[in-house]
XYZ file of C-alpha atoms in Angstrom:
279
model
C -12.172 29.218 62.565
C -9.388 31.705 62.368
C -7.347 32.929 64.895
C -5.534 36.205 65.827
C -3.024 37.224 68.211
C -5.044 39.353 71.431
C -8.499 38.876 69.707
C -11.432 36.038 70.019
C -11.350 33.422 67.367
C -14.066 34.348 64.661
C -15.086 32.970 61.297
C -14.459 36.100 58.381
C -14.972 33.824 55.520
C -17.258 34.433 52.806
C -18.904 31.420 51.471
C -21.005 33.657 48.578
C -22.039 31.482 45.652
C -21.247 33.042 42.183
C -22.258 30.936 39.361
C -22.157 31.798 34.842
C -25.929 30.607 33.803
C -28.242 31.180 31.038
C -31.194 32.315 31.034
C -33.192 29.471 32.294
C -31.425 28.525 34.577
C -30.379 32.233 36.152
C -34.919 32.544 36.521
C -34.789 29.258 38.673
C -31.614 30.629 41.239
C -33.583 33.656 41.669
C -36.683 32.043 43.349
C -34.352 30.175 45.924
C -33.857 31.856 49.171
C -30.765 31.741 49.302
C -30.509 34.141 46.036
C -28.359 37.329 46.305
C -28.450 39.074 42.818
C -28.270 38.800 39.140
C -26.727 40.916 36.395
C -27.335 40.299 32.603
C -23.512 39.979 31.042
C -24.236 39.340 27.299
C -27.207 39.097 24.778
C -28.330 36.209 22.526
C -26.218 35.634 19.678
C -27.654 34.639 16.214
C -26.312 33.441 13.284
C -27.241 34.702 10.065
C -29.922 32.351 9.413
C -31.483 33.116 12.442
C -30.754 30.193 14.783
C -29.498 31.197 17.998
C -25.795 30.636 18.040
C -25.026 31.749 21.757
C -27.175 32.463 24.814
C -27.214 35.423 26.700
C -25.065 34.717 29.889
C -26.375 35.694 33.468
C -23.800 36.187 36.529
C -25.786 35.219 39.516
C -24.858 35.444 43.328
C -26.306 33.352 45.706
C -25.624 33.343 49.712
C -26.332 30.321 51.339
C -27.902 30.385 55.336
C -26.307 26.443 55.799
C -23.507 24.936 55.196
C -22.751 21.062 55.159
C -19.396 20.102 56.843
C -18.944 15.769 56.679
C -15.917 16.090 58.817
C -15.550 16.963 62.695
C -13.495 19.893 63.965
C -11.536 16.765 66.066
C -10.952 15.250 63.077
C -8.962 18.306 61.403
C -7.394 19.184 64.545
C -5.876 15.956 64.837
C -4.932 15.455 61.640
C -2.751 18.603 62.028
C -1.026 17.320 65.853
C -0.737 14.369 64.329
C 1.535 15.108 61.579
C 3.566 17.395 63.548
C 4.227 14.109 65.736
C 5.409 11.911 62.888
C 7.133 14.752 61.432
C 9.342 15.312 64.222
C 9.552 11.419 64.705
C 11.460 11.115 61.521
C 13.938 13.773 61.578
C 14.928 12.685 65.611
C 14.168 8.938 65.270
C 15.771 8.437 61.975
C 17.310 11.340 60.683
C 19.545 12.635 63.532
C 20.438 8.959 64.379
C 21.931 7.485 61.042
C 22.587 10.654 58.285
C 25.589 13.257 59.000
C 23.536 16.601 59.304
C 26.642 18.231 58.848
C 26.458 17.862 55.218
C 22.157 18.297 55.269
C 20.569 21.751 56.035
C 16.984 22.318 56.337
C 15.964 25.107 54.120
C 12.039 25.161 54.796
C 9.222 22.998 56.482
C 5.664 23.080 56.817
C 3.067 21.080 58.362
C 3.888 17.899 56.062
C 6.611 18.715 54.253
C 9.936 19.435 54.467
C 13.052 20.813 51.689
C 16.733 19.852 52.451
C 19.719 20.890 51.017
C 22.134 17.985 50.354
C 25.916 18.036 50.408
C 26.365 14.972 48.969
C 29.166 13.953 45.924
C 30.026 16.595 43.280
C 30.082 14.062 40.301
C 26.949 12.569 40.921
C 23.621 13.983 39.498
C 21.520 16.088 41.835
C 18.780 13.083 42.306
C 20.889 11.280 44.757
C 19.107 11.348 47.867
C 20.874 10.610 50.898
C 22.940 8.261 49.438
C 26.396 9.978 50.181
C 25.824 11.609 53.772
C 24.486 8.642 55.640
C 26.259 8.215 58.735
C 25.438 4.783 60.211
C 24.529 2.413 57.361
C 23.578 -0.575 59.569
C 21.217 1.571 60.731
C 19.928 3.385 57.486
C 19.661 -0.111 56.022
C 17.512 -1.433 58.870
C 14.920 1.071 59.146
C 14.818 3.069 55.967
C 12.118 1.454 53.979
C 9.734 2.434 57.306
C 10.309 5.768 55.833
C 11.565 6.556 52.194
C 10.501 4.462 48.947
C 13.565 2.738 47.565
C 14.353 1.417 43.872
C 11.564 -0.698 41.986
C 9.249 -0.232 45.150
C 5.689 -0.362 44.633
C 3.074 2.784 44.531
C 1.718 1.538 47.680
C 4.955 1.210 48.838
C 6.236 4.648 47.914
C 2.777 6.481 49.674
C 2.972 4.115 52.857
C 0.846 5.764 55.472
C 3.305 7.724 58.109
C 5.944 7.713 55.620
C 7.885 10.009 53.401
C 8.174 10.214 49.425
C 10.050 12.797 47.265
C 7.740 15.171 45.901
C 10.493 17.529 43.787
C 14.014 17.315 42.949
C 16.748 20.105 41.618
C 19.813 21.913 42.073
C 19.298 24.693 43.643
C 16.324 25.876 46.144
C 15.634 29.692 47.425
C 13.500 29.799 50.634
C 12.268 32.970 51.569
C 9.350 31.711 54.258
C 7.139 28.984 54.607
C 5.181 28.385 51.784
C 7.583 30.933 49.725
C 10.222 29.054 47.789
C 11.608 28.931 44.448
C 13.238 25.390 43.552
C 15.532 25.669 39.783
C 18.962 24.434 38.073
C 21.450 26.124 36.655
C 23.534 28.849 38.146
C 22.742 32.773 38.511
C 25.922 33.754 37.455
C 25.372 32.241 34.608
C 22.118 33.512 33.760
C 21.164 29.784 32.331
C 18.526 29.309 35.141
C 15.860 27.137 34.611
C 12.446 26.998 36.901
C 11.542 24.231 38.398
C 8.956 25.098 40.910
C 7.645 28.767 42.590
C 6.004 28.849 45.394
C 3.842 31.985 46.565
C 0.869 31.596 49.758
C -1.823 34.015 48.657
C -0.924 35.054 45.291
C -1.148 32.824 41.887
C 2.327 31.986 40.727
C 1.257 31.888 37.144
C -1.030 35.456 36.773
C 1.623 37.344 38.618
C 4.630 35.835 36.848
C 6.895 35.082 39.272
C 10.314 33.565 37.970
C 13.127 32.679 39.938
C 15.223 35.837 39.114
C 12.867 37.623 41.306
C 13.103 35.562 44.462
C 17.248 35.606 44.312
C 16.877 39.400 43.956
C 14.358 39.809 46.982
C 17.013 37.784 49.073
C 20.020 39.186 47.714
C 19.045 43.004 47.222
C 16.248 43.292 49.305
C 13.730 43.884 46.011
C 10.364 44.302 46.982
C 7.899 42.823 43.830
C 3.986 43.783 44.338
C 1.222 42.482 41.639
C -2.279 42.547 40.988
C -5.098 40.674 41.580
C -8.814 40.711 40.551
C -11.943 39.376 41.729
C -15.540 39.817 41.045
C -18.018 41.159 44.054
C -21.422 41.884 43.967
C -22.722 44.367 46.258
C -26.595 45.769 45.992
C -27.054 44.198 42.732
C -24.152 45.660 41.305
C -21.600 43.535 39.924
C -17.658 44.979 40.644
C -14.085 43.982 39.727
C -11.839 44.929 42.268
C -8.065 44.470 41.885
C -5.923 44.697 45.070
C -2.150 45.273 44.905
C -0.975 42.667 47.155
C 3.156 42.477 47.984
C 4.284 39.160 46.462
C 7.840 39.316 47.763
C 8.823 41.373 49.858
C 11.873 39.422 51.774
C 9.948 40.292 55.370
C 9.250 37.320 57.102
C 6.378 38.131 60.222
C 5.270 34.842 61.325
C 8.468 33.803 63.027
C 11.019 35.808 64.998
C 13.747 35.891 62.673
C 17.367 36.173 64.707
C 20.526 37.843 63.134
C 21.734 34.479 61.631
C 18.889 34.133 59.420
C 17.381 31.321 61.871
C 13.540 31.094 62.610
C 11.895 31.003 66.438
C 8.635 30.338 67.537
C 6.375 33.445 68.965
C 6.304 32.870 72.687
C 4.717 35.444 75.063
C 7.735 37.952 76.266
C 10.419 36.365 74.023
C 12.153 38.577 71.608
C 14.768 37.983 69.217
C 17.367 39.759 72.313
C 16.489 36.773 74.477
C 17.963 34.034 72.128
C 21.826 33.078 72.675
C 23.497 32.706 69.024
C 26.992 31.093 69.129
């Protein structure tokens, strides 16, 4: 089910079935209902003894009338309340109460997952934790293995259900959006950065090449970086690549308001950016 703003909810997905077969197995597809089309790519290859050294290759489409779904709609609609409860549970039940959030700034969430920047001490290495901003260490020390893994702590430890574990670690993080992030070392001015993760909703971070140069310039000059992608359709029996130019970064953030201090607000019906109070 997806949902948009002033419209019914409808289901657009496409659950089309397109499978790389030979020969014998592209004549059994086509007598199943649910077959679509078929288009020969390549011819039988022989060696020069005659033996067949490759088979031709068939591209066959195939749209299914049923689908099989082994999980309820409650089920995935809780799952998602639910971690929005135990997400907020940890930054006001633990976080707020025992770490100085002076020194920690939240540079993106999502559903279950969240990326802070740490002001912790200078000399040590950037895979300190919280160690340096905590606050109330009576506290931290009484309730913090509820939450984090510690030191020598067990796999089932670390992955505790309701609990938190440390998924990536560097020096520097650029968040553009949810879901849009580039996490690296090193320092721009230096021009010694190194990559650590790139993060990209809708577009592969690998065939369109983003690097981390190109998320500091969207944020910094405002640079706009489109790519391509390409996918096969098959429409009447005729097989089709089409490539879409999609706008990878673009440094336009629509799914929030976005106020003059850079700070993110919910949509809520007749609430603009002018109605928020910024001190």
């Amino acid at each position: 089910m997806s949902h948009a703003f002033g419209r019914e909810r409808q289901n657009n997905a496409k659950f089309d079935k397109i499978s790389f077969n030979n020969a014998r197995h592209a004549s059994i597809k086509q007598l199943n209902q649910c077959h679509k089309a078929t288009r020969k790519l390549s011819d039988d290859i022989y060696n020069s003894d005659g033996s067949l050294s490759e088979e031709a290759q068939y591209i066959v489409s195939e749209s299914p009338g049923q689908f099989k779904c082994n999980k309820p709609l409650q089920e995935a609609v809780f799952t998602l309340d639910n971690c929005k409860f135990w997400y907020l549970n940890f930054v006001y039940n633990f976080l707020y109460k025992c770490i100085d959030v002076d020194r920690v700034h939240f540079c993106n969430m999502d559903t279950d997952s969240m990326y802070l920047s740490i002001a912790g001490s200078q000399i040590e290495g950037y895979k300190q934790g919280l160690k340096y901003v905590i606050k109330d260490q009576v506290f931290y020390d009484l309730h913090y293995k509820e939450w984090l893994p510690w030191d020598n702590c067990t796999v089932a430890e670390e992955k505790k259900l309701m609990s938190l574990t440390t998924e990536s670690q560097g020096e520097n993080i650029v968040c553009q959006a949810p879901k849009c992030y580039s996490l690296y070392n090193g320092n721009e001015q230096s021009d010694d950065i190194v990559s650590l993760v790139n993060r990209m909703k809708g577009v592969s971070e690998k065939k369109a090449n983003l690097t981390t140069n190109d998320y500091i310039k969207c944020l910094n000059e405002g640079y706009n970086i489109n790519v391509t992608t390409s996918n096969l359709q098959m429409k009447i029996g005729i097989m089709s690549m089409i490539c879409i130019e999609k706008s990878a970064l673009t440094g336009i953030h629509n799914k929030m308001v976005v106020l003059a201090n850079g700070c993110c607000a919910p949509f809520m019906y007749g609430i603009n950016a002018d109605h928020y109070l910024i001190d």
